[in-house]
Coordinates of C-alpha atoms in Angstrom, one line a residue:
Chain O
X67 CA -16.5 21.8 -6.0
X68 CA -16.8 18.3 -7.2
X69 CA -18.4 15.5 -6.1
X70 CA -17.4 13.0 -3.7
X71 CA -18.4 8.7 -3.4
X72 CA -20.0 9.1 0.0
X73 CA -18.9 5.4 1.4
X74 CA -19.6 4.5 4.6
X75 CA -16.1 5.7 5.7
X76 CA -16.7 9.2 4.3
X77 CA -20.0 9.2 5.5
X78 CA -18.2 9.1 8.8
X79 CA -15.7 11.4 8.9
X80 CA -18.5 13.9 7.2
X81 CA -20.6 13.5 10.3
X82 CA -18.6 14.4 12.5
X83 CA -17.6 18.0 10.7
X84 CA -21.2 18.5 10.5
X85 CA -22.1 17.7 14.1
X86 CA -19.9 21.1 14.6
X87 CA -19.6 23.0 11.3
X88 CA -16.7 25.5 11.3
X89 CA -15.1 23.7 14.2
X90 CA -11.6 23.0 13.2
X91 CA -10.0 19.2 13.8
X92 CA -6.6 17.9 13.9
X93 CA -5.8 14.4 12.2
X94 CA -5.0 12.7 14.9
X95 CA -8.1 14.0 17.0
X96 CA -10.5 12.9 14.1
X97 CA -8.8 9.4 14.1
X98 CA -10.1 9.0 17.9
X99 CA -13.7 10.6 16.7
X100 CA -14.1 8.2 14.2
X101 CA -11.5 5.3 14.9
X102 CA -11.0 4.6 11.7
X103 CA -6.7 4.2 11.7
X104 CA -4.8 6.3 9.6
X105 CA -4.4 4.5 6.4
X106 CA -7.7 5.0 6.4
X107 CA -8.5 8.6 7.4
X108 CA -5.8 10.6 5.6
X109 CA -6.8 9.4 2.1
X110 CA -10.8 10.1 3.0
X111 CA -9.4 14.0 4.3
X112 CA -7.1 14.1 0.8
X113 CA -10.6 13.3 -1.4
X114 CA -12.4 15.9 0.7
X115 CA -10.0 18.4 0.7
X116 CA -9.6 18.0 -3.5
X117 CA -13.2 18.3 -3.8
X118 CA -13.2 21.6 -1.9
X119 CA -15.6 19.9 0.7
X120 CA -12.4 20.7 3.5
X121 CA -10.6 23.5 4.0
X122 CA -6.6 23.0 5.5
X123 CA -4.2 25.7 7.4
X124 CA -1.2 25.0 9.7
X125 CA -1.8 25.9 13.0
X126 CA 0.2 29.0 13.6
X127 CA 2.5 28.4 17.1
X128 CA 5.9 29.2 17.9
X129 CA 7.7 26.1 18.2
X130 CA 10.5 27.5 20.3
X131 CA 7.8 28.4 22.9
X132 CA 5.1 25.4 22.6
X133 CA 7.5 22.9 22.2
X134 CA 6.1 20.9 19.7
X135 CA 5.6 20.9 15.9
X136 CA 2.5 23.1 14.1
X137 CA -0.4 20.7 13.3
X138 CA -3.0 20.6 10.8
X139 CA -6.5 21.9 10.7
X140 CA -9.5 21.1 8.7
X141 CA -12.6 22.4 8.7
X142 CA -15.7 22.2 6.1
X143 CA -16.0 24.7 3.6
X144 CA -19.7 26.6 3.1
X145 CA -20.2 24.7 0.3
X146 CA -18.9 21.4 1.5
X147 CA -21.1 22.0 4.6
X148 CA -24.3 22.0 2.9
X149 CA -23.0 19.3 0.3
X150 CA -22.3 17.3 3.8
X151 CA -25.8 17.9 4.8
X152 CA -27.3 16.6 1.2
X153 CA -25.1 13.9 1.3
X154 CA -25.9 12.4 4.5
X155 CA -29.5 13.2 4.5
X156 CA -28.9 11.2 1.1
X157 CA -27.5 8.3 2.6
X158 CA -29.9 8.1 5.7
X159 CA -33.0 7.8 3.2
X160 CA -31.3 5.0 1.3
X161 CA -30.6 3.2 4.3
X162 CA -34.2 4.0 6.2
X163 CA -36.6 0.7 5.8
X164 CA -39.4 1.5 4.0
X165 CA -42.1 1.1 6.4
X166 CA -45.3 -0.8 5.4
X167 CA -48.4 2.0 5.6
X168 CA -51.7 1.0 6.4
X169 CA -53.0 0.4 2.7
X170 CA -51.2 -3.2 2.9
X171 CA -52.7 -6.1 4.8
X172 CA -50.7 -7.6 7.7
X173 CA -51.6 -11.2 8.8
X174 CA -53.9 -11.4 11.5
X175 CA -52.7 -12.8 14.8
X176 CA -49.3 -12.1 13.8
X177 CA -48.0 -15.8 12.9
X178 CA -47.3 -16.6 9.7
Chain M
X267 CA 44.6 -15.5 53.1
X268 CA 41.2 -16.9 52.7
X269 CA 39.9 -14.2 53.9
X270 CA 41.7 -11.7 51.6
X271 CA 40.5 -13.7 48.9
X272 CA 36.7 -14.0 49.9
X273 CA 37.2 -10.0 50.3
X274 CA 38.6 -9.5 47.0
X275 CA 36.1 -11.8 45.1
X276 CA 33.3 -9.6 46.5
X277 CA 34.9 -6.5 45.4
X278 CA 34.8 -7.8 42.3
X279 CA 31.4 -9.1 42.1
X280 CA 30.4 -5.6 43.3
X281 CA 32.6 -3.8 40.9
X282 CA 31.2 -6.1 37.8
X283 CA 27.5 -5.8 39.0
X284 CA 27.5 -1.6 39.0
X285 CA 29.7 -2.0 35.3
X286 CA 27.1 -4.7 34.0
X287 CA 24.1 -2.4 35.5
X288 CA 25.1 0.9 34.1
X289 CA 25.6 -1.2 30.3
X290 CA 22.5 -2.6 30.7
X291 CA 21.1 1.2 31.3
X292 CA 23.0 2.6 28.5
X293 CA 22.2 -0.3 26.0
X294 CA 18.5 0.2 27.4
X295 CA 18.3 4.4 26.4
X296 CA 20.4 3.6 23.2
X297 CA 17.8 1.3 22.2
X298 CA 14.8 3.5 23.2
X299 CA 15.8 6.4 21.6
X300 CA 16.4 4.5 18.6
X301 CA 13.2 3.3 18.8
X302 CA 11.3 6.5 19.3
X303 CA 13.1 8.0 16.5
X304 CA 11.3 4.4 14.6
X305 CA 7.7 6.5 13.3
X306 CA 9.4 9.7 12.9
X307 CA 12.0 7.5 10.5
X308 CA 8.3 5.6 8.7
X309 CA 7.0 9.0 7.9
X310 CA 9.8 10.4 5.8
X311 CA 9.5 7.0 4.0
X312 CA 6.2 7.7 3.5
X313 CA 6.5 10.8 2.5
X314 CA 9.2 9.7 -0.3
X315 CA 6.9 7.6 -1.9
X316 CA 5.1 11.1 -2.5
X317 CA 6.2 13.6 -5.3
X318 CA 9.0 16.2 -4.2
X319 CA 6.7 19.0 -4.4
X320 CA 4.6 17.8 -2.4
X321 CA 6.3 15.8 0.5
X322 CA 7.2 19.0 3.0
X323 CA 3.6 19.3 3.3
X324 CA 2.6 16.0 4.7
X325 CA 6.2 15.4 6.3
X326 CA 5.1 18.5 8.5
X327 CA 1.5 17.6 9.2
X328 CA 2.5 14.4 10.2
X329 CA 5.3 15.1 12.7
X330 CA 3.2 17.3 14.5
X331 CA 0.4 14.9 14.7
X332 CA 2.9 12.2 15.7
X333 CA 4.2 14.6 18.0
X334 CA 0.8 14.8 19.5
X335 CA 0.5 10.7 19.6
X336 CA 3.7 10.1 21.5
X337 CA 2.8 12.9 23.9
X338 CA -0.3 11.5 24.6
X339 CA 1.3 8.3 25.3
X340 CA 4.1 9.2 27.0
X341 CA 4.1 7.4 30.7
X342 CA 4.4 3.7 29.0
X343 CA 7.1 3.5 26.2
X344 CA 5.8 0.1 24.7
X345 CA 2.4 2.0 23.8
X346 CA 3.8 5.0 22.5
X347 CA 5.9 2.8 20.4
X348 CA 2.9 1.0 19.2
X349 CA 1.1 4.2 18.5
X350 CA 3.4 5.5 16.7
X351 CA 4.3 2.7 14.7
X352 CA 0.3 1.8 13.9
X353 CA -0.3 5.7 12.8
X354 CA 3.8 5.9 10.7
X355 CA 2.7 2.6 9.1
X356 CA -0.7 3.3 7.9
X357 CA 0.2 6.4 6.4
X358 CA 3.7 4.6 4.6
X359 CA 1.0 2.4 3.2
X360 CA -1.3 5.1 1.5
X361 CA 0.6 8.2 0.8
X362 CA 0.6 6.9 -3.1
X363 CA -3.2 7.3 -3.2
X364 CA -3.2 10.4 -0.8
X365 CA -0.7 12.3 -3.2
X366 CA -2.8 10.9 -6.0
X367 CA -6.1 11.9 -4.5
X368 CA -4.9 15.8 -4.3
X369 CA -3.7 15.7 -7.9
X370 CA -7.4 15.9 -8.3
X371 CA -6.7 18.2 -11.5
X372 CA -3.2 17.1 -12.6
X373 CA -1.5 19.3 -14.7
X374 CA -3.6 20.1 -17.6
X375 CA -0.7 18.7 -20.3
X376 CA -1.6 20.4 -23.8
X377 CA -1.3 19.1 -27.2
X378 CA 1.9 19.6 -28.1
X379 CA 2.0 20.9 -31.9
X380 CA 4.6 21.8 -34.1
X381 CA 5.4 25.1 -34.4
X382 CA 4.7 24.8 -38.3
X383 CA 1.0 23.7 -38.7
X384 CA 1.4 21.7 -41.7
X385 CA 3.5 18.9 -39.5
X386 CA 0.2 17.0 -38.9
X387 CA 1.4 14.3 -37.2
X388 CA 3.0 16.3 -34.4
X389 CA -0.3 16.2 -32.5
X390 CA 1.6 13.7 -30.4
X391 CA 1.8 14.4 -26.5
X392 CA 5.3 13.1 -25.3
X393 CA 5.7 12.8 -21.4
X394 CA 8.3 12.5 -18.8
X395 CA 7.2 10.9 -15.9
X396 CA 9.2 10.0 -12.9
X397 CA 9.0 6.7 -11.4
X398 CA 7.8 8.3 -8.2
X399 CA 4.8 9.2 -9.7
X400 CA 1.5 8.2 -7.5
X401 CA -0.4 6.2 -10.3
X402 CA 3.3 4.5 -11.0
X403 CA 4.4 3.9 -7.4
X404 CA 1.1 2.7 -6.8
X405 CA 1.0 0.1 -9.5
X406 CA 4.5 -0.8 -10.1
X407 CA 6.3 -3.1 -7.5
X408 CA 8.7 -4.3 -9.6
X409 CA 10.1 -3.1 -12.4
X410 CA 11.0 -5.7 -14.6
X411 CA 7.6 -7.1 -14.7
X412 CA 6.5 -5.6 -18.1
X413 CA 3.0 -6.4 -17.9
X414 CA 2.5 -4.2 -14.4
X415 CA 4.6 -1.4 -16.0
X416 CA 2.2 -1.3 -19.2
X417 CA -0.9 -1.3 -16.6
X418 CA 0.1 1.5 -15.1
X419 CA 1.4 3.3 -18.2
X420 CA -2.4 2.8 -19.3
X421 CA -4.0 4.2 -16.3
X422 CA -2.7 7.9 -17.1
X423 CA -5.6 7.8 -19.5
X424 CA -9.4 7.5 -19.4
X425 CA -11.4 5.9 -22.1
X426 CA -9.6 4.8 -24.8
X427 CA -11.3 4.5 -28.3
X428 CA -11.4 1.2 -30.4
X429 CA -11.7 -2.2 -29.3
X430 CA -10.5 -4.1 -26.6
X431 CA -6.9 -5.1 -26.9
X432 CA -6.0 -2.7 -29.4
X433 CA -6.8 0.1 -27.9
X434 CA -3.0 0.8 -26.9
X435 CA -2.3 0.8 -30.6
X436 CA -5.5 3.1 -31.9
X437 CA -4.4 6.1 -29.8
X438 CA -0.7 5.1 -30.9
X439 CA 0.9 5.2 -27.4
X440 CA 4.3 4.1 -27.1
X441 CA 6.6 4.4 -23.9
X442 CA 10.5 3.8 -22.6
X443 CA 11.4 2.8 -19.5
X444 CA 14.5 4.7 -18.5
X445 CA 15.9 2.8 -15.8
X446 CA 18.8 4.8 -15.1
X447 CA 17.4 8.3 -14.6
X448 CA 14.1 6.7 -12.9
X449 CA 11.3 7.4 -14.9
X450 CA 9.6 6.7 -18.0
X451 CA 9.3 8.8 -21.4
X452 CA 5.5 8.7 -22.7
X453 CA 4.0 9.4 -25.7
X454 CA 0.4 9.0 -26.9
X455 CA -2.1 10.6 -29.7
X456 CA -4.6 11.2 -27.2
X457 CA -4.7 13.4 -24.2
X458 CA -3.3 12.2 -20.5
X459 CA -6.3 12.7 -18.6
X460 CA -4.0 12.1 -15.2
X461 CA -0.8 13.3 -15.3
X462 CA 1.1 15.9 -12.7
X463 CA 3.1 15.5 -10.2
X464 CA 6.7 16.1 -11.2
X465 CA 5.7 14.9 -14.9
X466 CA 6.5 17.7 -17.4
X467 CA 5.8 17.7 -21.2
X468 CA 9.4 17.1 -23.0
X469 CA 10.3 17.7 -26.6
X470 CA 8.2 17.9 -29.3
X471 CA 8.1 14.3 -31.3
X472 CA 10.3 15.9 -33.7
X473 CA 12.5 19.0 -33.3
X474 CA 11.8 21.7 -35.7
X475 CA 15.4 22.1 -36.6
X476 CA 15.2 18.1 -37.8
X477 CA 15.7 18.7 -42.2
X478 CA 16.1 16.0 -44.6
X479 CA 19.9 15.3 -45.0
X480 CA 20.7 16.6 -41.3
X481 CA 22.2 14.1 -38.9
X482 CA 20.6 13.3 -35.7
X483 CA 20.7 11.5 -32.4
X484 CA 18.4 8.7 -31.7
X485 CA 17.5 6.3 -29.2
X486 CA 15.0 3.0 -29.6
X487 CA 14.0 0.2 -26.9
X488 CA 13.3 -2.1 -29.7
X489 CA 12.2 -6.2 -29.1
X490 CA 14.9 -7.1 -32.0
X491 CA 13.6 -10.7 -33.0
X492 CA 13.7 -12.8 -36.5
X493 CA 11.1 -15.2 -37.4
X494 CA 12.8 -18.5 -38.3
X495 CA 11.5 -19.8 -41.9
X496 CA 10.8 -23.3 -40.7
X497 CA 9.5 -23.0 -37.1
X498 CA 7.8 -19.8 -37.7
X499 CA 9.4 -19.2 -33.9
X500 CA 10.6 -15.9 -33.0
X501 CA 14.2 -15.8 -32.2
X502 CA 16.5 -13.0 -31.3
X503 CA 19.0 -11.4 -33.4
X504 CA 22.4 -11.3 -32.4
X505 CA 23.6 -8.1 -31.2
X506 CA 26.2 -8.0 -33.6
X507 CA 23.6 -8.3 -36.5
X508 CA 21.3 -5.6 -34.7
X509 CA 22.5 -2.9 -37.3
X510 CA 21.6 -4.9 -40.3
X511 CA 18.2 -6.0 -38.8
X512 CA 17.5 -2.0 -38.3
X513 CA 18.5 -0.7 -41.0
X514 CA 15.3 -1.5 -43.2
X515 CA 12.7 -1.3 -40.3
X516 CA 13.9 2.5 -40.1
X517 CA 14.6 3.0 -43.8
X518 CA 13.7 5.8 -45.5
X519 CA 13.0 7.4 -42.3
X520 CA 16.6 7.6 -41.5
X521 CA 20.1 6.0 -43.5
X522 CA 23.5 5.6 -43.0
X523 CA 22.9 4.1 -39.5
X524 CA 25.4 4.2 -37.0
X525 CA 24.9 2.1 -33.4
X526 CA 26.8 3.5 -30.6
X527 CA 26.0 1.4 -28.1
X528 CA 23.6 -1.7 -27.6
X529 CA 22.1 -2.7 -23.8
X530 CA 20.6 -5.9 -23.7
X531 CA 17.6 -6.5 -20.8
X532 CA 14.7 -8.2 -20.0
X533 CA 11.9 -7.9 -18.2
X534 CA 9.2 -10.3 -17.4
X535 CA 5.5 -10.6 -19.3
X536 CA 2.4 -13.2 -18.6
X537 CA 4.4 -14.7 -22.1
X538 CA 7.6 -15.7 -21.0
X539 CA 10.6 -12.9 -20.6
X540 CA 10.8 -10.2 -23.2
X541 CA 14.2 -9.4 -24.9
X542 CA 14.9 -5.5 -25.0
X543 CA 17.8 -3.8 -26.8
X544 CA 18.6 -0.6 -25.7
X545 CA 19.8 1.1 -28.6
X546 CA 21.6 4.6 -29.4
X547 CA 23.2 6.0 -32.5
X548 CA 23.6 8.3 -35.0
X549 CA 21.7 8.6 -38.7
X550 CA 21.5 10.8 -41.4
X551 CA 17.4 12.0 -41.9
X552 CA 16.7 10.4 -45.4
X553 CA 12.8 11.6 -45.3
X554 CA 11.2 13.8 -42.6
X555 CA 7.7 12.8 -43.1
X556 CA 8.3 9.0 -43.2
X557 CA 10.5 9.7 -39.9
X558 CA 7.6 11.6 -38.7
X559 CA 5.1 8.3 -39.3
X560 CA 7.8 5.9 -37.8
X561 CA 8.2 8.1 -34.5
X562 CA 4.7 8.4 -34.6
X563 CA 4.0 4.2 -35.0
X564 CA 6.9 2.7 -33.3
X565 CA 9.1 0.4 -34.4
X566 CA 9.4 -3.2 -34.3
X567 CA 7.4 -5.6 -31.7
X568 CA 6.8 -6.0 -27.9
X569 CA 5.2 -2.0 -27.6
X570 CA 2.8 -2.6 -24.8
X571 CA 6.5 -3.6 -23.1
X572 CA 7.6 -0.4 -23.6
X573 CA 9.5 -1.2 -26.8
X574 CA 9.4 0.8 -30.2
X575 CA 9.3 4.4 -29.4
X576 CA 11.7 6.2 -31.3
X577 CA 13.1 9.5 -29.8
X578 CA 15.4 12.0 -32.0
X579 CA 17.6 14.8 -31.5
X580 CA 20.0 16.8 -33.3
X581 CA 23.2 15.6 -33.6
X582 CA 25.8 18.1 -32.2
X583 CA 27.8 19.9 -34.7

């Protein structure tokens, strides 16, 4: 598995895989989950899916009976699962303010 | 009389009313079927500007997400167009970088090496790459402007030793735009770190059946130009003194030069146009080693134009 630039926008579509991990999504449904358009989806599912963080298969239907075309699943892999995880947890620490403890001094009466 | 002709005028009316109303209904499903068929028509252009390999893949997964987005839109025909358009042209836009995104690993293109050791200089890697190619389709808008050609020529490798601005030269990579059969012939001395996609590895540099004294094929984009004693200004040489002006440049390499046929084009660089003859012919093989170090340094000037790279082949008996 290699690694992946987690940008904002990948950070986004990784979220929601890892809100339900092993649920499969369609394209189309993940563009209204994150609504990002698809010039910008498909190449963030392409990176993910070449670094063995997603997993793809074609959905298996009968199109004589459903009436419509297969469609595409992805789902996150084990490892791209817990590389998700690392990632966003990652990602949440860099963006966290760091929070001023008690050692520091603060101005009294809180004007400055 | 009046009467018959107030009667007949409102036949008429009625008769051209029902005629205009049922055009206006057929000219209204002609141009809504055309126009549903508009994303389906987006996304196999989109998925042309993929490799062939590749394209039944995404031409699939698309329709039956597009599928999916009409169906969902189907009561109101204006927003199912506009769905469908927004989701066909957003993926006609990127499908370079998604096809180049899953060629994560490229095809792992291997030193090509004589099959007799001693020919040292055959550690060149020679390339055929189609013009469909993500990293070239991506880069390349137009084809006659050199200086985008020899940017996306450069981005099948990584780092490249030596310093800036010769860097082309140090790892000897020459190339030929072949216009007709759509792609381009590369060849470097250092490995294609991104390759794939339709590209496969062609001949070695130099055939193994080439001998001293055989007669071969050739073929050489070469930037034919004189310097002119006073000026010190380039100039180009007449076709019909093309021969002459080869012979030396190729000499001992290959003698008794014989041009078939000479193509003239141009294409455009940040220096003014660049003059390329497109030349093929016949010579006899005076010396293999010094034809070996001429394939292997080009010929002439202009090579970051894709000038200079000399390709050779057996003549037939």
């Amino acid at each position: 598995m290699r690694d992946v630039r987690i940008t904002l926008a990948v950070a986004t579509v990784l979220r929601v895989f890892v809100e339900e991990v092993g649920a499969l999504r369609y394209g189309y449904e993940l563009m209204q989950l994150t609504g990002y358009p698809s010039g910008k989806l498909y190449p963030i599912l392409a990176r993910l899916e070449a670094a063995g963080w997603l997993s793809t298969e074609m959905e298996q239907v009968d199109t004589s009976v459903e009436g419509r075309p297969p469609r595409r699943w992805y789902r996150l892999t084990e490892d791209g699962a817990v590389a998700a995880r690392q990632a966003l947890a990652a990602l949440q620490q860099q963006i966290t303010p760091r929070r001023i403890g008690s050692g520091y001094l603060s101005p009294a009466g809180g004007h400055a | 009389m009046n009467g018959l002709w107030v009667i007949g005028s409102v036949l008429v009316g009625v008769v051209t009313l029902a005629f205009s109303t049922a055009l206006g209904d057929l000219l209204s499903e002609e141009v809504r079927g055309r126009l549903d068929r508009l994303p389906s028509f987006l996304l196999h252009l989109a998925a042309r500007r993929m490799p062939r390999k590749i394209r039944g893949r995404h031409l699939a997964d698309w329709n039956g997400e597009l599928h999916e987005i009409l169906r969902g839109a189907d009561a109101a025909p204006i927003t199912r167009l506009w769905h469908g358009l927004r989701y066909a042209v957003g993926l006609l836009r990127v499908s370079p970088t998604i096809a180049s995104s899953l060629d994560h690993q490229g095809v792992a293109v291997t030193m090509a090496r004589g099959a007799n050791g001693e020919l040292h200089r055959a550690d060149l890697v020679s390339v055929v790459i189609p013009f469909d190619h993500p990293l070239l389709a991506r880069r390349v808008r137009d084809w006659t402007d050199a200086h985008q050609v020899y940017k996306a020529v450069m981005s099948f490798f990584g780092n490249l030793p030596g310093p800036p601005g010769q860097r082309r030269a140090t790892s000897r990579i020459l190339y030929r735009i072949d216009d007709r059969r759509r792609r381009i012939v590369l060849q470097a001395a250092t490995p294609f770190t991104r390759v794939g996609h339709g590209a496969h590895v062609a001949n070695n540099a130099l055939p193994t059946q080439v001998e001293n004294g055989c007669m071969v094929r050739f073929r050489l984009d070469v930037n034919a130009v004189r310097c002119q004693h006073q000026t010190g200004r380039r100039i180009p040489v007449p076709d019909k003194e093309i021969s002459g002006w080869l012979a030396p440049r190729l000499s001992p390499a290959l003698k008794t030069i014989t041009i078939v046929n000479v193509k003239v084009t141009y294409r455009r660089t940040g220096h003014g146009p660049v003059r390329i003859a497109r030349l093929t012919g016949t010579a006899c093989v005076g010396d293999k080693e010094a034809l070996l170090a001429l394939i292997h340094a080009g010929v002439g000037r202009a090579k970051a134009y894709g000038c200079g790279l000399l390709s050779v082949q057996p003549a037939a008996e």
